[in-house]
JSON list of C-alpha atoms in Angstrom, two decimals:
[
{"chain": "A", "resi": 1, "resn": "UNK", "atom": "CA", "xyz": [-36.76, 35.67, 12.36]},
{"chain": "A", "resi": 2, "resn": "UNK", "atom": "CA", "xyz": [-33.86, 37.22, 14.02]},
{"chain": "A", "resi": 3, "resn": "UNK", "atom": "CA", "xyz": [-30.60, 36.09, 12.63]},
{"chain": "A", "resi": 4, "resn": "UNK", "atom": "CA", "xyz": [-26.98, 36.66, 12.31]},
{"chain": "A", "resi": 5, "resn": "UNK", "atom": "CA", "xyz": [-24.98, 35.36, 9.30]},
{"chain": "A", "resi": 6, "resn": "UNK", "atom": "CA", "xyz": [-21.24, 35.45, 8.99]},
{"chain": "A", "resi": 7, "resn": "UNK", "atom": "CA", "xyz": [-20.89, 34.27, 5.37]},
{"chain": "A", "resi": 8, "resn": "UNK", "atom": "CA", "xyz": [-17.12, 33.32, 5.69]},
{"chain": "A", "resi": 9, "resn": "UNK", "atom": "CA", "xyz": [-16.57, 30.06, 7.83]},
{"chain": "A", "resi": 10, "resn": "UNK", "atom": "CA", "xyz": [-12.76, 30.22, 7.75]},
{"chain": "A", "resi": 11, "resn": "UNK", "atom": "CA", "xyz": [-10.37, 33.14, 6.12]},
{"chain": "A", "resi": 12, "resn": "UNK", "atom": "CA", "xyz": [-6.65, 32.97, 5.62]},
{"chain": "A", "resi": 13, "resn": "UNK", "atom": "CA", "xyz": [-4.53, 35.97, 5.28]},
{"chain": "A", "resi": 14, "resn": "UNK", "atom": "CA", "xyz": [-0.95, 36.61, 5.25]},
{"chain": "A", "resi": 15, "resn": "UNK", "atom": "CA", "xyz": [0.87, 38.69, 8.08]},
{"chain": "A", "resi": 16, "resn": "UNK", "atom": "CA", "xyz": [0.76, 42.37, 7.52]},
{"chain": "A", "resi": 17, "resn": "UNK", "atom": "CA", "xyz": [-2.34, 41.99, 5.02]},
{"chain": "A", "resi": 18, "resn": "UNK", "atom": "CA", "xyz": [-5.28, 43.89, 5.47]},
{"chain": "A", "resi": 19, "resn": "UNK", "atom": "CA", "xyz": [-8.48, 41.83, 6.78]},
{"chain": "A", "resi": 20, "resn": "UNK", "atom": "CA", "xyz": [-12.27, 42.28, 6.78]},
{"chain": "A", "resi": 21, "resn": "UNK", "atom": "CA", "xyz": [-14.51, 39.79, 8.41]},
{"chain": "A", "resi": 22, "resn": "UNK", "atom": "CA", "xyz": [-18.48, 40.18, 7.36]},
{"chain": "A", "resi": 23, "resn": "UNK", "atom": "CA", "xyz": [-21.48, 40.13, 9.56]},
{"chain": "A", "resi": 24, "resn": "UNK", "atom": "CA", "xyz": [-25.18, 40.50, 8.17]},
{"chain": "A", "resi": 25, "resn": "UNK", "atom": "CA", "xyz": [-28.17, 40.38, 10.47]},
{"chain": "A", "resi": 26, "resn": "UNK", "atom": "CA", "xyz": [-31.88, 40.24, 10.34]},
{"chain": "A", "resi": 27, "resn": "UNK", "atom": "CA", "xyz": [-33.67, 42.18, 13.44]},
{"chain": "A", "resi": 28, "resn": "UNK", "atom": "CA", "xyz": [-36.91, 43.74, 14.25]},
{"chain": "A", "resi": 29, "resn": "UNK", "atom": "CA", "xyz": [-35.22, 47.03, 14.86]},
{"chain": "A", "resi": 30, "resn": "UNK", "atom": "CA", "xyz": [-31.75, 48.83, 15.17]},
{"chain": "A", "resi": 31, "resn": "UNK", "atom": "CA", "xyz": [-29.95, 46.43, 17.29]},
{"chain": "A", "resi": 32, "resn": "UNK", "atom": "CA", "xyz": [-27.11, 47.08, 19.28]},
{"chain": "A", "resi": 33, "resn": "UNK", "atom": "CA", "xyz": [-23.84, 45.08, 17.74]},
{"chain": "A", "resi": 34, "resn": "UNK", "atom": "CA", "xyz": [-20.82, 43.41, 18.96]},
{"chain": "A", "resi": 35, "resn": "UNK", "atom": "CA", "xyz": [-17.46, 41.61, 17.85]},
{"chain": "A", "resi": 36, "resn": "UNK", "atom": "CA", "xyz": [-15.94, 39.17, 19.88]},
{"chain": "A", "resi": 37, "resn": "UNK", "atom": "CA", "xyz": [-12.84, 37.10, 19.65]},
{"chain": "A", "resi": 38, "resn": "UNK", "atom": "CA", "xyz": [-12.20, 33.77, 21.15]},
{"chain": "A", "resi": 39, "resn": "UNK", "atom": "CA", "xyz": [-8.34, 32.50, 21.02]},
{"chain": "A", "resi": 40, "resn": "UNK", "atom": "CA", "xyz": [-8.16, 28.78, 21.13]},
{"chain": "A", "resi": 41, "resn": "UNK", "atom": "CA", "xyz": [-9.11, 27.31, 24.56]},
{"chain": "A", "resi": 42, "resn": "UNK", "atom": "CA", "xyz": [-10.08, 30.68, 25.94]},
{"chain": "A", "resi": 43, "resn": "UNK", "atom": "CA", "xyz": [-13.47, 32.40, 26.67]},
{"chain": "A", "resi": 44, "resn": "UNK", "atom": "CA", "xyz": [-15.02, 35.06, 24.45]},
{"chain": "A", "resi": 45, "resn": "UNK", "atom": "CA", "xyz": [-13.45, 38.83, 24.59]},
{"chain": "A", "resi": 46, "resn": "UNK", "atom": "CA", "xyz": [-15.17, 41.97, 23.38]},
{"chain": "A", "resi": 47, "resn": "UNK", "atom": "CA", "xyz": [-13.34, 43.61, 20.61]},
{"chain": "A", "resi": 48, "resn": "UNK", "atom": "CA", "xyz": [-15.71, 46.44, 20.08]},
{"chain": "A", "resi": 49, "resn": "UNK", "atom": "CA", "xyz": [-19.60, 47.31, 20.14]},
{"chain": "A", "resi": 50, "resn": "UNK", "atom": "CA", "xyz": [-21.86, 49.87, 18.69]},
{"chain": "A", "resi": 51, "resn": "UNK", "atom": "CA", "xyz": [-25.00, 51.17, 20.12]},
{"chain": "A", "resi": 52, "resn": "UNK", "atom": "CA", "xyz": [-25.67, 54.30, 18.59]},
{"chain": "A", "resi": 53, "resn": "UNK", "atom": "CA", "xyz": [-23.87, 57.52, 16.97]},
{"chain": "A", "resi": 54, "resn": "UNK", "atom": "CA", "xyz": [-20.92, 57.57, 14.89]},
{"chain": "A", "resi": 55, "resn": "UNK", "atom": "CA", "xyz": [-21.00, 54.35, 12.54]},
{"chain": "A", "resi": 56, "resn": "UNK", "atom": "CA", "xyz": [-17.23, 53.63, 12.53]},
{"chain": "A", "resi": 57, "resn": "UNK", "atom": "CA", "xyz": [-16.39, 52.17, 15.92]},
{"chain": "A", "resi": 58, "resn": "UNK", "atom": "CA", "xyz": [-12.77, 51.85, 17.23]},
{"chain": "A", "resi": 59, "resn": "UNK", "atom": "CA", "xyz": [-11.87, 48.49, 19.18]},
{"chain": "A", "resi": 60, "resn": "UNK", "atom": "CA", "xyz": [-9.05, 47.08, 20.68]},
{"chain": "A", "resi": 61, "resn": "UNK", "atom": "CA", "xyz": [-6.17, 45.50, 19.13]},
{"chain": "A", "resi": 62, "resn": "UNK", "atom": "CA", "xyz": [-6.34, 47.67, 16.22]},
{"chain": "A", "resi": 63, "resn": "UNK", "atom": "CA", "xyz": [-9.60, 46.42, 15.23]},
{"chain": "A", "resi": 64, "resn": "UNK", "atom": "CA", "xyz": [-12.55, 48.67, 13.65]},
{"chain": "A", "resi": 65, "resn": "UNK", "atom": "CA", "xyz": [-15.97, 48.08, 12.52]},
{"chain": "A", "resi": 66, "resn": "UNK", "atom": "CA", "xyz": [-18.74, 50.11, 10.50]},
{"chain": "A", "resi": 67, "resn": "UNK", "atom": "CA", "xyz": [-22.37, 49.76, 10.91]},
{"chain": "A", "resi": 68, "resn": "UNK", "atom": "CA", "xyz": [-24.08, 50.31, 7.71]},
{"chain": "A", "resi": 69, "resn": "UNK", "atom": "CA", "xyz": [-27.92, 50.51, 8.46]},
{"chain": "A", "resi": 70, "resn": "UNK", "atom": "CA", "xyz": [-28.88, 50.05, 4.76]},
{"chain": "A", "resi": 71, "resn": "UNK", "atom": "CA", "xyz": [-27.03, 46.68, 4.20]},
{"chain": "A", "resi": 72, "resn": "UNK", "atom": "CA", "xyz": [-27.61, 45.58, 7.72]},
{"chain": "A", "resi": 73, "resn": "UNK", "atom": "CA", "xyz": [-24.02, 44.91, 8.10]},
{"chain": "A", "resi": 74, "resn": "UNK", "atom": "CA", "xyz": [-21.39, 45.31, 10.84]},
{"chain": "A", "resi": 75, "resn": "UNK", "atom": "CA", "xyz": [-18.35, 44.11, 9.41]},
{"chain": "A", "resi": 76, "resn": "UNK", "atom": "CA", "xyz": [-14.78, 44.01, 11.18]},
{"chain": "A", "resi": 77, "resn": "UNK", "atom": "CA", "xyz": [-11.77, 45.52, 9.92]},
{"chain": "A", "resi": 78, "resn": "UNK", "atom": "CA", "xyz": [-8.14, 45.59, 10.52]},
{"chain": "A", "resi": 79, "resn": "UNK", "atom": "CA", "xyz": [-5.42, 47.34, 8.35]},
{"chain": "A", "resi": 80, "resn": "UNK", "atom": "CA", "xyz": [-2.62, 44.92, 9.02]},
{"chain": "A", "resi": 81, "resn": "UNK", "atom": "CA", "xyz": [-2.92, 41.39, 10.61]},
{"chain": "A", "resi": 82, "resn": "UNK", "atom": "CA", "xyz": [-0.53, 40.08, 13.16]},
{"chain": "A", "resi": 83, "resn": "UNK", "atom": "CA", "xyz": [0.00, 36.37, 13.87]},
{"chain": "A", "resi": 84, "resn": "UNK", "atom": "CA", "xyz": [-1.52, 36.68, 17.10]},
{"chain": "A", "resi": 85, "resn": "UNK", "atom": "CA", "xyz": [-4.70, 37.73, 15.53]},
{"chain": "A", "resi": 86, "resn": "UNK", "atom": "CA", "xyz": [-5.50, 34.24, 14.58]},
{"chain": "A", "resi": 87, "resn": "UNK", "atom": "CA", "xyz": [-8.68, 33.32, 16.49]},
{"chain": "A", "resi": 88, "resn": "UNK", "atom": "CA", "xyz": [-12.37, 32.62, 15.98]},
{"chain": "A", "resi": 89, "resn": "UNK", "atom": "CA", "xyz": [-14.50, 35.95, 15.50]},
{"chain": "A", "resi": 90, "resn": "UNK", "atom": "CA", "xyz": [-18.16, 36.14, 16.46]},
{"chain": "A", "resi": 91, "resn": "UNK", "atom": "CA", "xyz": [-20.65, 38.85, 15.70]},
{"chain": "A", "resi": 92, "resn": "UNK", "atom": "CA", "xyz": [-23.34, 39.30, 18.12]},
{"chain": "A", "resi": 93, "resn": "UNK", "atom": "CA", "xyz": [-26.68, 41.43, 17.77]},
{"chain": "A", "resi": 94, "resn": "UNK", "atom": "CA", "xyz": [-29.12, 42.23, 20.78]},
{"chain": "A", "resi": 95, "resn": "UNK", "atom": "CA", "xyz": [-31.86, 44.35, 21.99]},
{"chain": "A", "resi": 96, "resn": "UNK", "atom": "CA", "xyz": [-32.88, 45.25, 25.53]},
{"chain": "A", "resi": 97, "resn": "UNK", "atom": "CA", "xyz": [-33.38, 42.26, 26.95]},
{"chain": "A", "resi": 98, "resn": "UNK", "atom": "CA", "xyz": [-31.02, 39.22, 28.22]},
{"chain": "A", "resi": 99, "resn": "UNK", "atom": "CA", "xyz": [-32.33, 36.88, 26.11]},
{"chain": "A", "resi": 100, "resn": "UNK", "atom": "CA", "xyz": [-32.11, 38.85, 23.02]},
{"chain": "A", "resi": 101, "resn": "UNK", "atom": "CA", "xyz": [-28.53, 38.43, 22.26]},
{"chain": "A", "resi": 102, "resn": "UNK", "atom": "CA", "xyz": [-27.96, 36.33, 19.19]},
{"chain": "A", "resi": 103, "resn": "UNK", "atom": "CA", "xyz": [-24.44, 35.28, 18.16]},
{"chain": "A", "resi": 104, "resn": "UNK", "atom": "CA", "xyz": [-23.34, 34.31, 14.60]},
{"chain": "A", "resi": 105, "resn": "UNK", "atom": "CA", "xyz": [-21.56, 31.00, 13.88]},
{"chain": "A", "resi": 106, "resn": "UNK", "atom": "CA", "xyz": [-18.20, 32.49, 13.91]},
{"chain": "A", "resi": 107, "resn": "UNK", "atom": "CA", "xyz": [-15.46, 32.98, 11.40]},
{"chain": "A", "resi": 108, "resn": "UNK", "atom": "CA", "xyz": [-12.33, 31.15, 12.03]},
{"chain": "A", "resi": 109, "resn": "UNK", "atom": "CA", "xyz": [-8.89, 33.32, 11.12]},
{"chain": "A", "resi": 110, "resn": "UNK", "atom": "CA", "xyz": [-5.79, 31.86, 10.03]},
{"chain": "A", "resi": 111, "resn": "UNK", "atom": "CA", "xyz": [-2.48, 33.81, 9.83]},
{"chain": "A", "resi": 112, "resn": "UNK", "atom": "CA", "xyz": [0.06, 32.78, 7.34]},
{"chain": "A", "resi": 113, "resn": "UNK", "atom": "CA", "xyz": [3.45, 34.24, 8.73]},
{"chain": "B", "resi": 1, "resn": "UNK", "atom": "CA", "xyz": [-9.51, 40.44, 39.94]},
{"chain": "B", "resi": 2, "resn": "UNK", "atom": "CA", "xyz": [-10.13, 36.94, 38.73]},
{"chain": "B", "resi": 3, "resn": "UNK", "atom": "CA", "xyz": [-13.15, 37.71, 36.72]},
{"chain": "B", "resi": 4, "resn": "UNK", "atom": "CA", "xyz": [-15.28, 34.81, 35.75]},
{"chain": "B", "resi": 5, "resn": "UNK", "atom": "CA", "xyz": [-13.98, 31.30, 36.40]},
{"chain": "B", "resi": 6, "resn": "UNK", "atom": "CA", "xyz": [-15.42, 28.10, 35.81]},
{"chain": "B", "resi": 7, "resn": "UNK", "atom": "CA", "xyz": [-14.97, 24.64, 36.93]},
{"chain": "B", "resi": 8, "resn": "UNK", "atom": "CA", "xyz": [-14.19, 21.84, 36.12]},
{"chain": "B", "resi": 9, "resn": "UNK", "atom": "CA", "xyz": [-12.38, 22.49, 32.59]},
{"chain": "B", "resi": 10, "resn": "UNK", "atom": "CA", "xyz": [-13.18, 19.22, 31.21]},
{"chain": "B", "resi": 11, "resn": "UNK", "atom": "CA", "xyz": [-15.61, 16.35, 32.30]},
{"chain": "B", "resi": 12, "resn": "UNK", "atom": "CA", "xyz": [-16.61, 13.19, 30.71]},
{"chain": "B", "resi": 13, "resn": "UNK", "atom": "CA", "xyz": [-20.11, 11.87, 31.75]},
{"chain": "B", "resi": 14, "resn": "UNK", "atom": "CA", "xyz": [-21.91, 8.53, 31.06]},
{"chain": "B", "resi": 15, "resn": "UNK", "atom": "CA", "xyz": [-25.55, 8.69, 29.93]},
{"chain": "B", "resi": 16, "resn": "UNK", "atom": "CA", "xyz": [-28.01, 9.50, 32.74]},
{"chain": "B", "resi": 17, "resn": "UNK", "atom": "CA", "xyz": [-25.51, 10.77, 35.25]},
{"chain": "B", "resi": 18, "resn": "UNK", "atom": "CA", "xyz": [-25.70, 14.22, 36.85]},
{"chain": "B", "resi": 19, "resn": "UNK", "atom": "CA", "xyz": [-23.34, 16.95, 37.28]},
{"chain": "B", "resi": 20, "resn": "UNK", "atom": "CA", "xyz": [-22.90, 20.63, 38.27]},
{"chain": "B", "resi": 21, "resn": "UNK", "atom": "CA", "xyz": [-21.13, 23.13, 36.31]},
{"chain": "B", "resi": 22, "resn": "UNK", "atom": "CA", "xyz": [-19.62, 25.94, 38.52]},
{"chain": "B", "resi": 23, "resn": "UNK", "atom": "CA", "xyz": [-19.46, 29.48, 37.68]},
{"chain": "B", "resi": 24, "resn": "UNK", "atom": "CA", "xyz": [-18.19, 32.49, 39.78]},
{"chain": "B", "resi": 25, "resn": "UNK", "atom": "CA", "xyz": [-17.64, 36.24, 39.15]},
{"chain": "B", "resi": 26, "resn": "UNK", "atom": "CA", "xyz": [-16.11, 38.59, 41.35]},
{"chain": "B", "resi": 27, "resn": "UNK", "atom": "CA", "xyz": [-16.97, 41.83, 39.48]},
{"chain": "B", "resi": 28, "resn": "UNK", "atom": "CA", "xyz": [-20.07, 42.16, 41.32]},
{"chain": "B", "resi": 29, "resn": "UNK", "atom": "CA", "xyz": [-22.14, 41.93, 38.23]},
{"chain": "B", "resi": 30, "resn": "UNK", "atom": "CA", "xyz": [-25.88, 41.44, 38.47]},
{"chain": "B", "resi": 31, "resn": "UNK", "atom": "CA", "xyz": [-26.41, 39.60, 35.21]},
{"chain": "B", "resi": 32, "resn": "UNK", "atom": "CA", "xyz": [-24.97, 36.11, 34.57]},
{"chain": "B", "resi": 33, "resn": "UNK", "atom": "CA", "xyz": [-25.69, 33.82, 31.44]},
{"chain": "B", "resi": 34, "resn": "UNK", "atom": "CA", "xyz": [-24.86, 30.13, 30.51]},
{"chain": "B", "resi": 35, "resn": "UNK", "atom": "CA", "xyz": [-24.25, 29.60, 27.02]},
{"chain": "B", "resi": 36, "resn": "UNK", "atom": "CA", "xyz": [-23.56, 26.09, 25.00]},
{"chain": "B", "resi": 37, "resn": "UNK", "atom": "CA", "xyz": [-21.12, 26.27, 21.94]},
{"chain": "B", "resi": 38, "resn": "UNK", "atom": "CA", "xyz": [-21.53, 23.74, 19.28]},
{"chain": "B", "resi": 39, "resn": "UNK", "atom": "CA", "xyz": [-19.27, 23.70, 16.31]},
{"chain": "B", "resi": 40, "resn": "UNK", "atom": "CA", "xyz": [-20.42, 26.15, 13.61]},
{"chain": "B", "resi": 41, "resn": "UNK", "atom": "CA", "xyz": [-23.42, 27.13, 15.63]},
{"chain": "B", "resi": 42, "resn": "UNK", "atom": "CA", "xyz": [-22.20, 30.11, 17.72]},
{"chain": "B", "resi": 43, "resn": "UNK", "atom": "CA", "xyz": [-23.46, 30.47, 21.19]},
{"chain": "B", "resi": 44, "resn": "UNK", "atom": "CA", "xyz": [-26.92, 29.48, 22.44]},
{"chain": "B", "resi": 45, "resn": "UNK", "atom": "CA", "xyz": [-28.32, 30.92, 25.69]},
{"chain": "B", "resi": 46, "resn": "UNK", "atom": "CA", "xyz": [-29.36, 28.27, 27.99]},
{"chain": "B", "resi": 47, "resn": "UNK", "atom": "CA", "xyz": [-30.26, 30.15, 31.23]},
{"chain": "B", "resi": 48, "resn": "UNK", "atom": "CA", "xyz": [-29.57, 33.49, 32.43]},
{"chain": "B", "resi": 49, "resn": "UNK", "atom": "CA", "xyz": [-30.22, 35.72, 35.70]},
{"chain": "B", "resi": 50, "resn": "UNK", "atom": "CA", "xyz": [-30.74, 39.31, 36.12]},
{"chain": "B", "resi": 51, "resn": "UNK", "atom": "CA", "xyz": [-29.91, 39.10, 39.97]},
{"chain": "B", "resi": 52, "resn": "UNK", "atom": "CA", "xyz": [-29.73, 36.89, 42.92]},
{"chain": "B", "resi": 53, "resn": "UNK", "atom": "CA", "xyz": [-32.90, 34.69, 43.23]},
{"chain": "B", "resi": 54, "resn": "UNK", "atom": "CA", "xyz": [-34.07, 35.56, 39.70]},
{"chain": "B", "resi": 55, "resn": "UNK", "atom": "CA", "xyz": [-33.53, 33.18, 37.02]},
{"chain": "B", "resi": 56, "resn": "UNK", "atom": "CA", "xyz": [-35.18, 32.67, 33.45]},
{"chain": "B", "resi": 57, "resn": "UNK", "atom": "CA", "xyz": [-34.88, 30.32, 30.51]},
{"chain": "B", "resi": 58, "resn": "UNK", "atom": "CA", "xyz": [-32.83, 31.16, 27.25]},
{"chain": "B", "resi": 59, "resn": "UNK", "atom": "CA", "xyz": [-33.13, 29.42, 23.89]},
{"chain": "B", "resi": 60, "resn": "UNK", "atom": "CA", "xyz": [-32.10, 26.06, 24.81]},
{"chain": "B", "resi": 61, "resn": "UNK", "atom": "CA", "xyz": [-33.08, 25.55, 28.46]},
{"chain": "B", "resi": 62, "resn": "UNK", "atom": "CA", "xyz": [-34.42, 21.84, 28.13]},
{"chain": "B", "resi": 63, "resn": "UNK", "atom": "CA", "xyz": [-32.31, 19.39, 30.21]},
{"chain": "B", "resi": 64, "resn": "UNK", "atom": "CA", "xyz": [-30.67, 21.96, 32.44]},
{"chain": "B", "resi": 65, "resn": "UNK", "atom": "CA", "xyz": [-31.30, 23.87, 35.89]},
{"chain": "B", "resi": 66, "resn": "UNK", "atom": "CA", "xyz": [-29.94, 26.75, 37.43]},
{"chain": "B", "resi": 67, "resn": "UNK", "atom": "CA", "xyz": [-30.11, 28.74, 41.10]},
{"chain": "B", "resi": 68, "resn": "UNK", "atom": "CA", "xyz": [-28.85, 31.96, 41.71]},
{"chain": "B", "resi": 69, "resn": "UNK", "atom": "CA", "xyz": [-28.46, 32.21, 45.60]},
{"chain": "B", "resi": 70, "resn": "UNK", "atom": "CA", "xyz": [-25.69, 34.94, 45.49]},
{"chain": "B", "resi": 71, "resn": "UNK", "atom": "CA", "xyz": [-24.56, 37.74, 43.47]},
{"chain": "B", "resi": 72, "resn": "UNK", "atom": "CA", "xyz": [-21.15, 35.70, 42.72]},
{"chain": "B", "resi": 73, "resn": "UNK", "atom": "CA", "xyz": [-22.27, 32.24, 41.91]},
{"chain": "B", "resi": 74, "resn": "UNK", "atom": "CA", "xyz": [-24.41, 30.65, 38.96]},
{"chain": "B", "resi": 75, "resn": "UNK", "atom": "CA", "xyz": [-24.10, 27.24, 38.78]},
{"chain": "B", "resi": 76, "resn": "UNK", "atom": "CA", "xyz": [-25.72, 25.04, 36.06]},
{"chain": "B", "resi": 77, "resn": "UNK", "atom": "CA", "xyz": [-27.00, 21.49, 36.67]},
{"chain": "B", "resi": 78, "resn": "UNK", "atom": "CA", "xyz": [-27.25, 18.58, 34.38]},
{"chain": "B", "resi": 79, "resn": "UNK", "atom": "CA", "xyz": [-29.78, 16.08, 35.98]},
{"chain": "B", "resi": 80, "resn": "UNK", "atom": "CA", "xyz": [-29.80, 13.38, 33.46]},
{"chain": "B", "resi": 81, "resn": "UNK", "atom": "CA", "xyz": [-26.79, 13.56, 30.74]},
{"chain": "B", "resi": 82, "resn": "UNK", "atom": "CA", "xyz": [-27.67, 12.86, 27.19]},
{"chain": "B", "resi": 83, "resn": "UNK", "atom": "CA", "xyz": [-25.35, 12.84, 24.28]},
{"chain": "B", "resi": 84, "resn": "UNK", "atom": "CA", "xyz": [-26.84, 15.90, 22.99]},
{"chain": "B", "resi": 85, "resn": "UNK", "atom": "CA", "xyz": [-25.40, 17.84, 25.86]},
{"chain": "B", "resi": 86, "resn": "UNK", "atom": "CA", "xyz": [-21.91, 17.20, 24.54]},
{"chain": "B", "resi": 87, "resn": "UNK", "atom": "CA", "xyz": [-20.70, 20.75, 24.13]},
{"chain": "B", "resi": 88, "resn": "UNK", "atom": "CA", "xyz": [-18.60, 23.50, 25.57]},
{"chain": "B", "resi": 89, "resn": "UNK", "atom": "CA", "xyz": [-20.38, 25.74, 28.10]},
{"chain": "B", "resi": 90, "resn": "UNK", "atom": "CA", "xyz": [-19.61, 29.21, 28.71]},
{"chain": "B", "resi": 91, "resn": "UNK", "atom": "CA", "xyz": [-20.53, 31.25, 31.72]},
{"chain": "B", "resi": 92, "resn": "UNK", "atom": "CA", "xyz": [-20.46, 34.92, 31.32]},
{"chain": "B", "resi": 93, "resn": "UNK", "atom": "CA", "xyz": [-21.57, 38.16, 33.34]},
{"chain": "B", "resi": 94, "resn": "UNK", "atom": "CA", "xyz": [-22.29, 41.71, 32.79]},
{"chain": "B", "resi": 95, "resn": "UNK", "atom": "CA", "xyz": [-23.43, 44.75, 34.34]},
{"chain": "B", "resi": 96, "resn": "UNK", "atom": "CA", "xyz": [-26.59, 45.12, 32.65]},
{"chain": "B", "resi": 97, "resn": "UNK", "atom": "CA", "xyz": [-28.45, 44.62, 29.27]},
{"chain": "B", "resi": 98, "resn": "UNK", "atom": "CA", "xyz": [-26.63, 45.57, 26.41]},
{"chain": "B", "resi": 99, "resn": "UNK", "atom": "CA", "xyz": [-23.34, 45.85, 28.22]},
{"chain": "B", "resi": 100, "resn": "UNK", "atom": "CA", "xyz": [-20.27, 43.96, 27.80]},
{"chain": "B", "resi": 101, "resn": "UNK", "atom": "CA", "xyz": [-20.30, 40.29, 28.61]},
{"chain": "B", "resi": 102, "resn": "UNK", "atom": "CA", "xyz": [-17.35, 38.83, 30.36]},
{"chain": "B", "resi": 103, "resn": "UNK", "atom": "CA", "xyz": [-16.54, 35.23, 29.81]},
{"chain": "B", "resi": 104, "resn": "UNK", "atom": "CA", "xyz": [-15.12, 32.40, 31.65]},
{"chain": "B", "resi": 105, "resn": "UNK", "atom": "CA", "xyz": [-12.83, 29.88, 29.96]},
{"chain": "B", "resi": 106, "resn": "UNK", "atom": "CA", "xyz": [-15.46, 27.47, 29.40]},
{"chain": "B", "resi": 107, "resn": "UNK", "atom": "CA", "xyz": [-16.22, 23.61, 30.47]},
{"chain": "B", "resi": 108, "resn": "UNK", "atom": "CA", "xyz": [-15.81, 20.94, 27.84]},
{"chain": "B", "resi": 109, "resn": "UNK", "atom": "CA", "xyz": [-18.44, 18.15, 28.71]},
{"chain": "B", "resi": 110, "resn": "UNK", "atom": "CA", "xyz": [-18.30, 15.13, 26.88]},
{"chain": "B", "resi": 111, "resn": "UNK", "atom": "CA", "xyz": [-21.16, 12.82, 27.42]},
{"chain": "B", "resi": 112, "resn": "UNK", "atom": "CA", "xyz": [-20.96, 8.95, 26.44]}
]
């Protein structure tokens, strides 16, 4: 069955510390991959996406993600977290059909000043 | 450019009541989606549309209906509200399959 897991429900980091959010997927073929961020009371906003090519993808707000086919992972990273990064982060995977996009359960990030 | 707008922001319904959640986008996107978000569950697709006059079911369509008479609007209808429909509802749009989805701010619905 197709699925997306985000093993960490909640993560707390200090401002200025590095961050890695994990995403693992189970899919029939290599899907396209997304990371979205949701600030409190807001809709989701795309951080970055991967379709093919270079496995290290750069996104907005200083985020990057690395696709590792052998591990079926697409982890999100940021070298130095800012207080404004506190939000909910969703990994999503999909194929070439509108109803085949699967969202992970999300990871809530708290940032300590 | 307002993007994707949703109304209302919040609503309380009694069991058995009906309502329509409105969604409008001004980006001329062909694809539109309705999701529900429940705590710890991620987003589940309710219905989607690939263009005016074309709609299809997603993962959790039961208890909902949609229509797409124009490119801009994609309303979601709840006919007989049930407590299980308490959730946050998001509308989104995109230019096509695999493209970035742009989300509205959401509608929080409470069914009592």
